[in-house]
PDB file of C-alpha atoms in Angstrom:
ATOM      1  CA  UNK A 660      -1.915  -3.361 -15.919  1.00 56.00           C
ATOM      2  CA  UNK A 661      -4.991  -3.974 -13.652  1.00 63.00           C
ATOM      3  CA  UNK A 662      -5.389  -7.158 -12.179  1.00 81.00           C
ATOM      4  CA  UNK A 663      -8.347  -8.668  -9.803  1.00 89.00           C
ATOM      5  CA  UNK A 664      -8.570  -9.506  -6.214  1.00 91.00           C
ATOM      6  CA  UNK A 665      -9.184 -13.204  -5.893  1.00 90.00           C
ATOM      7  CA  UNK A 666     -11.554 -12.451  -2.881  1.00 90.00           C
ATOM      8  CA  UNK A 667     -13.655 -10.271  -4.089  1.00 90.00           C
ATOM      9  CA  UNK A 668     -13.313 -10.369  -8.365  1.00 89.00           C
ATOM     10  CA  UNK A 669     -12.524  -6.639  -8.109  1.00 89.00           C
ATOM     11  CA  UNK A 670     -10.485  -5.191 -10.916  1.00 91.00           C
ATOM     12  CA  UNK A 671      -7.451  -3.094  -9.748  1.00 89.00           C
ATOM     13  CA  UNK A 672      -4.625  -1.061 -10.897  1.00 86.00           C
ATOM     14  CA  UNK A 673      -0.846  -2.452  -9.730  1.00 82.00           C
ATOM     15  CA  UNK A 674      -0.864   0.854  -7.062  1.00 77.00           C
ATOM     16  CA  UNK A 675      -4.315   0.265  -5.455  1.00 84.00           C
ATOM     17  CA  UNK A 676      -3.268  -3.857  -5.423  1.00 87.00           C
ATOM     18  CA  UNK A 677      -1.801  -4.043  -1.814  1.00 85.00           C
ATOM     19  CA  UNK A 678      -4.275  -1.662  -0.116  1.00 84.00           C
ATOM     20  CA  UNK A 679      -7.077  -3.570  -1.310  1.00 89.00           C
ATOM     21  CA  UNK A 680      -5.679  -6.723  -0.581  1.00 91.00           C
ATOM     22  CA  UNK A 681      -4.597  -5.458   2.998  1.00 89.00           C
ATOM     23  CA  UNK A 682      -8.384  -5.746   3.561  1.00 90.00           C
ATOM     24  CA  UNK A 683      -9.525  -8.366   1.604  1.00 93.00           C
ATOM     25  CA  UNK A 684      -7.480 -10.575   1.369  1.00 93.00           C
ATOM     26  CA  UNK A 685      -4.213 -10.581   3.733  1.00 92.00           C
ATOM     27  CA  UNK A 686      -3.139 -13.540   3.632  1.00 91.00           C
ATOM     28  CA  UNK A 687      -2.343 -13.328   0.348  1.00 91.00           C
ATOM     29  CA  UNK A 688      -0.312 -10.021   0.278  1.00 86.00           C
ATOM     30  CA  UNK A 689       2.397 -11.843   2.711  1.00 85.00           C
ATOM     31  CA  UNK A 690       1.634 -14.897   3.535  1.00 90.00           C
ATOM     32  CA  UNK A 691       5.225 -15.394   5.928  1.00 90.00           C
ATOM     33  CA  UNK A 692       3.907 -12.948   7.682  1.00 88.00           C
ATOM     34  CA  UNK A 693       0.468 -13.705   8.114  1.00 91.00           C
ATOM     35  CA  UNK A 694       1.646 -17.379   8.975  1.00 88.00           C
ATOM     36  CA  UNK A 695       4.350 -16.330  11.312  1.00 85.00           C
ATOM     37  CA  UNK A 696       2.248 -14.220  13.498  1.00 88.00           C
ATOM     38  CA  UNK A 697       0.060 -11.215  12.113  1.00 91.00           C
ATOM     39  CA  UNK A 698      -2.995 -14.221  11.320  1.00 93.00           C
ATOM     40  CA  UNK A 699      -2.901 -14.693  15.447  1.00 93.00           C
ATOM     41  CA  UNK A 700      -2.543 -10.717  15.932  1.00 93.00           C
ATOM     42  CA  UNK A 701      -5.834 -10.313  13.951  1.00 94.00           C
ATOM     43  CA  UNK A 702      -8.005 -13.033  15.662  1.00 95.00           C
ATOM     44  CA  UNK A 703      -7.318 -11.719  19.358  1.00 95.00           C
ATOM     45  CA  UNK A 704      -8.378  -8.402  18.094  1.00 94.00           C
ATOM     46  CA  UNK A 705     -11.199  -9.469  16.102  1.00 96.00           C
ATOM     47  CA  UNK A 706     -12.213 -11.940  18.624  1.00 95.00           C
ATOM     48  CA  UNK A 707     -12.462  -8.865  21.132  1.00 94.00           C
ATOM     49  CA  UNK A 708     -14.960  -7.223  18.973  1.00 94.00           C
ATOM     50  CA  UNK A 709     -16.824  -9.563  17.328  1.00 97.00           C
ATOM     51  CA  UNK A 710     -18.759 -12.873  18.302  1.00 95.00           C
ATOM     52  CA  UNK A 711     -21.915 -15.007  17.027  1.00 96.00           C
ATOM     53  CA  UNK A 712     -22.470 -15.400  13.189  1.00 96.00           C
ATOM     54  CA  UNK A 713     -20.155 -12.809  12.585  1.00 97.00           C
ATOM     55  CA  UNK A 714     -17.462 -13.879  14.211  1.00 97.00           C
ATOM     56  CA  UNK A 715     -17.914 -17.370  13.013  1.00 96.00           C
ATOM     57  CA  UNK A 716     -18.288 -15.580   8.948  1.00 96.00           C
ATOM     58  CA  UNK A 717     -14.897 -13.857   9.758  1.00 97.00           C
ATOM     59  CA  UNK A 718     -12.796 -16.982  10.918  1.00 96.00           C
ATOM     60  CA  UNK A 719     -14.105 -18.548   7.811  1.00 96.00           C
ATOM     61  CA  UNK A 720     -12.805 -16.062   5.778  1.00 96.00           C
ATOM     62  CA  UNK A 721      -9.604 -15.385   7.027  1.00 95.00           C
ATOM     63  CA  UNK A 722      -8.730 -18.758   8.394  1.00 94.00           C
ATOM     64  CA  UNK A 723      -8.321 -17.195  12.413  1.00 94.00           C
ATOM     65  CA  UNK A 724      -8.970 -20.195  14.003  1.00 91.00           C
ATOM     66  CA  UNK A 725      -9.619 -22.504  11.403  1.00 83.00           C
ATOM     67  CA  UNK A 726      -6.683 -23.732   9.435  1.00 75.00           C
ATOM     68  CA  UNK A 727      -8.850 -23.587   5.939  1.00 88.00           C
ATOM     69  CA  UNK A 728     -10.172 -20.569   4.056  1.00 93.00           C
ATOM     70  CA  UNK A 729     -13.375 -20.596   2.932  1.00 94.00           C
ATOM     71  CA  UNK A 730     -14.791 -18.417  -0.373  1.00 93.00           C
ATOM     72  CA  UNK A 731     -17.285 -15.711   0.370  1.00 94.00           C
ATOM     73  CA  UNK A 732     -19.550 -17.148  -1.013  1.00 94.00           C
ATOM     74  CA  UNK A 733     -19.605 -20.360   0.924  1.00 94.00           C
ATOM     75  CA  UNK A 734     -19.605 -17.981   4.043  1.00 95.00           C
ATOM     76  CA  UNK A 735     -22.312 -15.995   3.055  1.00 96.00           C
ATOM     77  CA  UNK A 736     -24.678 -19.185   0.933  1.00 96.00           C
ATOM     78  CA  UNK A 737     -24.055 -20.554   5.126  1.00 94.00           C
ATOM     79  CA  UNK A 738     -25.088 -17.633   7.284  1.00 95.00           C
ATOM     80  CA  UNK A 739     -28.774 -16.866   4.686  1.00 96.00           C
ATOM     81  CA  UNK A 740     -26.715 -13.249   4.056  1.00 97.00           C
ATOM     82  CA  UNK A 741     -26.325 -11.365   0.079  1.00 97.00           C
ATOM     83  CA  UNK A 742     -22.513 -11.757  -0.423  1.00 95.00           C
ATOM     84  CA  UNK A 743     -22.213  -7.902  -0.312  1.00 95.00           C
ATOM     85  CA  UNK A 744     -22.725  -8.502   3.600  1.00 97.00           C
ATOM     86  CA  UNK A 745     -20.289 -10.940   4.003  1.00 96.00           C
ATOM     87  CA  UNK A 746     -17.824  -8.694   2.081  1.00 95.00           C
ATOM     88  CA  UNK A 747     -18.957  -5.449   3.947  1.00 96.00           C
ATOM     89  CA  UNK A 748     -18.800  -7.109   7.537  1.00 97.00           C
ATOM     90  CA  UNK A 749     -14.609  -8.609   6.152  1.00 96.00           C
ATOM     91  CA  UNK A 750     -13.383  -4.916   4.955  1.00 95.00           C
ATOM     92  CA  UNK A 751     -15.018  -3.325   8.399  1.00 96.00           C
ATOM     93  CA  UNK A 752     -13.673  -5.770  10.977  1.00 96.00           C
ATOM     94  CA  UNK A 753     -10.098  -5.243   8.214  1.00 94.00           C
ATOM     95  CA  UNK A 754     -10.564  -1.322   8.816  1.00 90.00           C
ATOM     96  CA  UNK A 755     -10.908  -0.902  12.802  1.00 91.00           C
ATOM     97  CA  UNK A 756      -8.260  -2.778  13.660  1.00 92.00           C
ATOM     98  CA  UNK A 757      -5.690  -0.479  15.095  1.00 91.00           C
ATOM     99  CA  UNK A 758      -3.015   0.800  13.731  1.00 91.00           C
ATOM    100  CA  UNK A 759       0.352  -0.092  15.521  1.00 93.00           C
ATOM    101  CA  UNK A 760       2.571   2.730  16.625  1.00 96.00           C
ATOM    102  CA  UNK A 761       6.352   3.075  16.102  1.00 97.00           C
ATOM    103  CA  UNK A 762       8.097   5.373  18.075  1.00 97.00           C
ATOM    104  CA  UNK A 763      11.299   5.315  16.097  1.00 97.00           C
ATOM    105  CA  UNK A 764       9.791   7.131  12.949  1.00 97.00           C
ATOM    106  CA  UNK A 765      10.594  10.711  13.353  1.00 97.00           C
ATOM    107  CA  UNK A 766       7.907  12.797  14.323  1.00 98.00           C
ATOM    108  CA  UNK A 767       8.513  16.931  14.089  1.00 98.00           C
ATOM    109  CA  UNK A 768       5.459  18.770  14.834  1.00 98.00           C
ATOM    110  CA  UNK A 769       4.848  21.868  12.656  1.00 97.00           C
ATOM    111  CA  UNK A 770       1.574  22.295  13.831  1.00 97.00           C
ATOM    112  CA  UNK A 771      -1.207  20.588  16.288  1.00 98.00           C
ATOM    113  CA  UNK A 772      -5.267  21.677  17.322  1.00 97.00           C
ATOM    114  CA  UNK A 773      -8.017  19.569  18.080  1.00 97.00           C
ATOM    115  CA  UNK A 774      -8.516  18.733  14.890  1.00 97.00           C
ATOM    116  CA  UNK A 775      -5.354  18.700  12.735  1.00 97.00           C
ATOM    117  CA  UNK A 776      -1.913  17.294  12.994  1.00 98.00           C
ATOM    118  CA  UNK A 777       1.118  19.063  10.765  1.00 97.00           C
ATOM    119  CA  UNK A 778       4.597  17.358  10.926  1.00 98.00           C
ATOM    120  CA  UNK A 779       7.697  17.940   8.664  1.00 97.00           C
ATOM    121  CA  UNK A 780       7.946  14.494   6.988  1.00 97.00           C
ATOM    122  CA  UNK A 781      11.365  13.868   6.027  1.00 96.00           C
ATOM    123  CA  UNK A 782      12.530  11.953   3.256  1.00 94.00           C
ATOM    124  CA  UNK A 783      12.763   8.582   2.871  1.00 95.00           C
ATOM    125  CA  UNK A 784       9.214   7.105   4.765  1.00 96.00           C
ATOM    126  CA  UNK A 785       6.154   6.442   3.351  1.00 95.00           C
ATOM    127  CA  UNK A 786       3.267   7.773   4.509  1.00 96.00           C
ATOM    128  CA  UNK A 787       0.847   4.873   5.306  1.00 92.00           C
ATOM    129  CA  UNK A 788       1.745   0.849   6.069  1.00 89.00           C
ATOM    130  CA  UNK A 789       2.101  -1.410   3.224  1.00 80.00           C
ATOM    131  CA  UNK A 790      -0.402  -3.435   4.970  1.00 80.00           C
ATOM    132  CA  UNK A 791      -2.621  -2.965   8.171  1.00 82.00           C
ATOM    133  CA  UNK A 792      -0.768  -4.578  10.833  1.00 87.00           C
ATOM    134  CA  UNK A 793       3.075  -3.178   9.377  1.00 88.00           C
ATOM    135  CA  UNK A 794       4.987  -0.544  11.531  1.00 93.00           C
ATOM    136  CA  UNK A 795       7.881   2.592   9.886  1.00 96.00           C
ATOM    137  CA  UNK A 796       5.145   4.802   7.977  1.00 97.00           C
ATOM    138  CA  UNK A 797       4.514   8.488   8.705  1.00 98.00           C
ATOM    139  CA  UNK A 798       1.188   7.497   9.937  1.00 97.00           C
ATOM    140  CA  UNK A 799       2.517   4.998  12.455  1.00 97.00           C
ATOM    141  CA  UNK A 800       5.111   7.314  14.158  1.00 98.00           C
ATOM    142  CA  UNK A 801       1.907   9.700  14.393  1.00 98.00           C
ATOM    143  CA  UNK A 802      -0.174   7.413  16.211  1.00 97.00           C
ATOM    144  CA  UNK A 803       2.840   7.031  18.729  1.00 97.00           C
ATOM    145  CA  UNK A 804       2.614  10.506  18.659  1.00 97.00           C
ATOM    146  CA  UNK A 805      -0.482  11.410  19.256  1.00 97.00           C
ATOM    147  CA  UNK A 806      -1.631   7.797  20.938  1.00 96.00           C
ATOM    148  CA  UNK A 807      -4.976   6.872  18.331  1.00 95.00           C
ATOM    149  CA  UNK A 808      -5.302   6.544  14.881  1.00 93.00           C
ATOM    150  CA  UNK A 809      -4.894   9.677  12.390  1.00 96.00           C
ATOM    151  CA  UNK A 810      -6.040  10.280   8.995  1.00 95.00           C
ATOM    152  CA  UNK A 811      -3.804  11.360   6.270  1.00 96.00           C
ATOM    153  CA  UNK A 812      -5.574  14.105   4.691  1.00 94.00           C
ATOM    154  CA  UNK A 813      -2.702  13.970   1.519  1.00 91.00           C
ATOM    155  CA  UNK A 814       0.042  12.085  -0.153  1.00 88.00           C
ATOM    156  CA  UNK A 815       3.670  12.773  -0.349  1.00 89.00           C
ATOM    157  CA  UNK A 816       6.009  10.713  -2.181  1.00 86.00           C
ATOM    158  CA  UNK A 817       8.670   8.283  -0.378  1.00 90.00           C
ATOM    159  CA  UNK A 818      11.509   9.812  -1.250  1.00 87.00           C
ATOM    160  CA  UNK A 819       9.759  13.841  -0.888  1.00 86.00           C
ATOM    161  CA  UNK A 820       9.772  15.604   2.363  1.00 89.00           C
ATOM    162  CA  UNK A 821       7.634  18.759   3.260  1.00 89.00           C
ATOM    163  CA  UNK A 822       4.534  19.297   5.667  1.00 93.00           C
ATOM    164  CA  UNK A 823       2.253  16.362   5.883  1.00 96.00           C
ATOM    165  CA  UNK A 824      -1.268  16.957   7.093  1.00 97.00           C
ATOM    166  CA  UNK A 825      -3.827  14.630   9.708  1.00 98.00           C
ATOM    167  CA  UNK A 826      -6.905  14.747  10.945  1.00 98.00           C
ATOM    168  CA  UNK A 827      -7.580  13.290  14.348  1.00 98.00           C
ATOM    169  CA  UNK A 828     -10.467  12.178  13.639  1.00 96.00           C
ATOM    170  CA  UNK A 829     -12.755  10.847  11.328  1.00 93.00           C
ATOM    171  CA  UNK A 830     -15.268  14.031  10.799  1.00 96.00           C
ATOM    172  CA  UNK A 831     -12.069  16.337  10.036  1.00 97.00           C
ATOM    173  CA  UNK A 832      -9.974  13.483   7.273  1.00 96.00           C
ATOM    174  CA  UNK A 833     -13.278  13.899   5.847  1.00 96.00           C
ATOM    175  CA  UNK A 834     -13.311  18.175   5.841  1.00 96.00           C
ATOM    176  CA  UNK A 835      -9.697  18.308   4.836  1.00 94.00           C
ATOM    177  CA  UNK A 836      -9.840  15.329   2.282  1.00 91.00           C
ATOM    178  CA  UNK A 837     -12.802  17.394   0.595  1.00 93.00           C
ATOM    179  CA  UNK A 838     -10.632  20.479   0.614  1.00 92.00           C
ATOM    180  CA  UNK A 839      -7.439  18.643  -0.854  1.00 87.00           C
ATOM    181  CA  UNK A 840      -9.752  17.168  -3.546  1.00 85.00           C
ATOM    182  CA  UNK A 841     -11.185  20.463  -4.571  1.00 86.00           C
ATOM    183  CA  UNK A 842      -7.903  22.014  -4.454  1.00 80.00           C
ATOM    184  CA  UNK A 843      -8.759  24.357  -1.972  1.00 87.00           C
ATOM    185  CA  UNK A 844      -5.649  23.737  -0.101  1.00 87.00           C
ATOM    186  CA  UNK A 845      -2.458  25.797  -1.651  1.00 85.00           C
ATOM    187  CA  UNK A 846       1.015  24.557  -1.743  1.00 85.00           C
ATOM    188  CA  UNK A 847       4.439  25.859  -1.855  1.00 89.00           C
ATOM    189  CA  UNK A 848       8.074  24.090  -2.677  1.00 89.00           C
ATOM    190  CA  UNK A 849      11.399  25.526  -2.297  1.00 89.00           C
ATOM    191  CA  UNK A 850      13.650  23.443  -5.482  1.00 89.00           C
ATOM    192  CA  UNK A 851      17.065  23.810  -5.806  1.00 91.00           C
ATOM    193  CA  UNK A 852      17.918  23.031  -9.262  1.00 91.00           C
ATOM    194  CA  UNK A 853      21.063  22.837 -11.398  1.00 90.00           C
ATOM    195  CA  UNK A 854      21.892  25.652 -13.876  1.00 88.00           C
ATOM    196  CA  UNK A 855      21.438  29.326 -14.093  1.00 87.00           C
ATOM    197  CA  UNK A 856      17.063  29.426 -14.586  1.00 87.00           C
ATOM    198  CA  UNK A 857      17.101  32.853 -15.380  1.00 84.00           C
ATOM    199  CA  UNK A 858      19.565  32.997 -18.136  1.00 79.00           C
ATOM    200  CA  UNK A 859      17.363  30.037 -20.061  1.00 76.00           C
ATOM    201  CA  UNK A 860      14.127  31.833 -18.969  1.00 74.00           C
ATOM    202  CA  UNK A 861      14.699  35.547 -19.144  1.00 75.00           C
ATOM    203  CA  UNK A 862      12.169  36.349 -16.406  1.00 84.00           C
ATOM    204  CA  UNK A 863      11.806  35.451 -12.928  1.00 91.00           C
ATOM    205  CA  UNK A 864       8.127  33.953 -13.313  1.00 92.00           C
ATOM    206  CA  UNK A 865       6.683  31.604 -15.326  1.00 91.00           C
ATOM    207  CA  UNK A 866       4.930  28.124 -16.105  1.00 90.00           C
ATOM    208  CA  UNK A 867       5.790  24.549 -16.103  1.00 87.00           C
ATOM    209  CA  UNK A 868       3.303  22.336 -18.579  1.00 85.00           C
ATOM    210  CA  UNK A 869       5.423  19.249 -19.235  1.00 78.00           C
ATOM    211  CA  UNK A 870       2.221  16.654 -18.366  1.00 78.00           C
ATOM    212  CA  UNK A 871       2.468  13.512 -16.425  1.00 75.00           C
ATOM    213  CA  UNK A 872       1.941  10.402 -17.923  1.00 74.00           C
ATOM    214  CA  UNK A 873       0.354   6.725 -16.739  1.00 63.00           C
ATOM    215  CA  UNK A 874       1.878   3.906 -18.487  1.00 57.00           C
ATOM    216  CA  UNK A 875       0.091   0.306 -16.873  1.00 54.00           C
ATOM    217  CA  UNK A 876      -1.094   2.308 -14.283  1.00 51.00           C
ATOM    218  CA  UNK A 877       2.130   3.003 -12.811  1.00 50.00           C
ATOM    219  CA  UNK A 878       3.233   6.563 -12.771  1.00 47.00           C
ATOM    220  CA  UNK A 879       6.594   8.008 -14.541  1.00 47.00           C
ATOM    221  CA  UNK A 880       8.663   9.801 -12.698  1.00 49.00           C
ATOM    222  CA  UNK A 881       9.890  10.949 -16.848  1.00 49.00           C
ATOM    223  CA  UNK A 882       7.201  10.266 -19.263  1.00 50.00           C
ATOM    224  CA  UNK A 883       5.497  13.234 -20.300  1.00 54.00           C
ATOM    225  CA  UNK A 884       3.275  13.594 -23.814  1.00 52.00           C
ATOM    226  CA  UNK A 885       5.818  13.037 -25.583  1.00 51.00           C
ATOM    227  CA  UNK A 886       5.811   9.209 -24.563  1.00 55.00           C
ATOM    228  CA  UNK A 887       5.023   6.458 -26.931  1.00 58.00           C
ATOM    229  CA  UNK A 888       1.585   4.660 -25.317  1.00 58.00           C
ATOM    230  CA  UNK A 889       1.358   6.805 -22.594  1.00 65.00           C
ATOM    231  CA  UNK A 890      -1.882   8.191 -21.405  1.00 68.00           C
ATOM    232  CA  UNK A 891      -1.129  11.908 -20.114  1.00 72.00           C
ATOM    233  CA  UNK A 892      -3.011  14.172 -17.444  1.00 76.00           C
ATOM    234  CA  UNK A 893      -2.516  18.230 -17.562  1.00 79.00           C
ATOM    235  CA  UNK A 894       0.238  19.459 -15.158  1.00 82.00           C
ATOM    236  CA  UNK A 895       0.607  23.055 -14.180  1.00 88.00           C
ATOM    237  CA  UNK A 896       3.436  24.325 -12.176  1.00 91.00           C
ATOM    238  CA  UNK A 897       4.146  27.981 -11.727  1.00 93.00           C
ATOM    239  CA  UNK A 898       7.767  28.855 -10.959  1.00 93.00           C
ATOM    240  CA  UNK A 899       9.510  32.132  -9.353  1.00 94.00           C
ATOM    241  CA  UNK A 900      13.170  32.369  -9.203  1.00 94.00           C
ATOM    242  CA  UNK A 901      14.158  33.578  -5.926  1.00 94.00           C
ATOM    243  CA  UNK A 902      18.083  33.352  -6.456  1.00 90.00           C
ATOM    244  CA  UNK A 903      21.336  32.017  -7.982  1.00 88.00           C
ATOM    245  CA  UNK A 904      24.281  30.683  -6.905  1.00 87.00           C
ATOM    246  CA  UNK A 905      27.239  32.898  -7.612  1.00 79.00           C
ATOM    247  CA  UNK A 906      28.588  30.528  -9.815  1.00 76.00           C
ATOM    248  CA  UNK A 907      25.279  30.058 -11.172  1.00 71.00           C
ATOM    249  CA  UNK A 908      25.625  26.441 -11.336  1.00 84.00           C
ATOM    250  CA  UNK A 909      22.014  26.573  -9.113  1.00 91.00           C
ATOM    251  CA  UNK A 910      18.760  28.243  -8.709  1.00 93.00           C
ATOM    252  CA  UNK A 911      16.541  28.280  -6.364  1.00 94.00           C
ATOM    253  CA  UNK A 912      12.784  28.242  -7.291  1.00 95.00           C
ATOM    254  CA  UNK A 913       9.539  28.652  -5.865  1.00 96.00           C
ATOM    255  CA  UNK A 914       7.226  26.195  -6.700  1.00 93.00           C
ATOM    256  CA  UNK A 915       3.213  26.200  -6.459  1.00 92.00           C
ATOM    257  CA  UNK A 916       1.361  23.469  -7.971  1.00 88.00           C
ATOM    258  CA  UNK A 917      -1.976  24.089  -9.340  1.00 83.00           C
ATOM    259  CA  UNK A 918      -3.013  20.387 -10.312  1.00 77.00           C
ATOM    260  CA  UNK A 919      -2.039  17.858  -8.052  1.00 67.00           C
ATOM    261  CA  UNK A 920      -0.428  14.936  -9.986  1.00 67.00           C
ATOM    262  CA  UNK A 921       1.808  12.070  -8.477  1.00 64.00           C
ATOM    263  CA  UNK A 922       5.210  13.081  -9.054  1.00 61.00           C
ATOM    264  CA  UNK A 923       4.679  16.276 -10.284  1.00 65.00           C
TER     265      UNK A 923
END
């Protein structure tokens, strides 16, 4: 179910709600937090970067070192700007802040050029910050790593490991996030799943269609077509058997996915 930011009036779905309000509004994604300490974090850096009538537009609108929020369009009706600026100059000074590194996330590097970073992303870590200023993603053991801010050129799912890609920098997220989008990039999983595949299947190759399905904007890890109310994308999966267990209570399959759906 979408709902809108009360910064900006921008509609969004539930899973785009806390990046978006990261940089729009942050206050309101934690507001402990931002009161206990990430409020101050922000105005020291922003205060390093930023001074005159945009510095004074930005404490309005995030209350730095003012104790009252102001709307944007206060801010912008004061400074003689379109309220576009005012929103544009918020979401820039939101976006260069830097992106805290945590050494404890665990970092093992596949892969590294000038360009690209590769690391084996086990399970069980996101792979950005809930929020700006938050630490424990894949991205902030990277920048530990690596000692600047990377670019995730793809998703993987909490709870999925496998390679994770990054660019190093901003020309190559936008290369590789071009490539990823026109599915130029190819990928491989190794599943280990219960029962004997090729006794069900009778061949070692062959396709997986079940579609993925978007109830509220949240999606299933279950729903496929099937679904009552549920609006479906294609999903195409082709499968090799590689082996059996000798009890053939498991298979192991080789997975390439040719459409790139969340959860697929």
């Amino acid at each position: 179910m979408a709902t809108s930011c009360p910064r900006c009036s921008r509609p969004l779905k539930k899973r785009d709600r806390t990046g978006h309000f990261a940089i729009c509004c942050p206050y309101e994604l934690e507001p402990d937090a931002w009161a206990g300490g990430d409020r101050q974090t922000v105005a020291t850096l922003l205060r390093a970067r930023y001074d005159g009538e945009e510095w004074t537009a930005l404490d309005a609108l995030l209350g730095l070192e003012r104790s009252r929020i102001e709307n944007v369009d206060a801010v912008a009706r004061r400074a003689g700007w379109p309220r576009e600026r005012a929103l544009g100059l918020l979401h820039t000074a939101m976006r260069s802040l830097p992106l805290p590194a945590d050494a404890s996330v665990p970092i093992r590097v596949i892969h590294r050029d000038a360009h690209v970073l590769v690391v084996d992303k086990p399970p069980g870590y996101e792979v950005s910050p809930a929020k700006r200023l938050a630490i424990g993603s894949m991205v902030n053991g990277a920048v530990a790593h690596v000692g600047h801010d990377v670019y995730p050129a793809h998703r993987l799912d909490r709870d999925t490991s496998g390679c994770l890609c990054f660019a190093l920098d901003k020309a190559s997220a936008r290369r590789l996030g071009a490539s990823f989008q026109r599915n130029l990039v190819h990928k491989e999983y190794l599943a280990v799943v219960s029962g004997d595949v090729l006794a069900s299947q009778d061949r070692r190759d062959f396709t997986v269609t079940a579609r993925i399905c978007e109830v509220d904007g949240d999606t299933s890890v279950r729903s496929t077509v099937q679904s009552d109310g549920c609006r479906s994308q294609e999903a195409l999966t082709t499968m090799r058997v590689l082996g059996t267990s000798a009890g053939t209570s498991y298979s192991l399959l080789l997975a390439k996915p040719t459409t790139g759906r969340t959860h697929q």
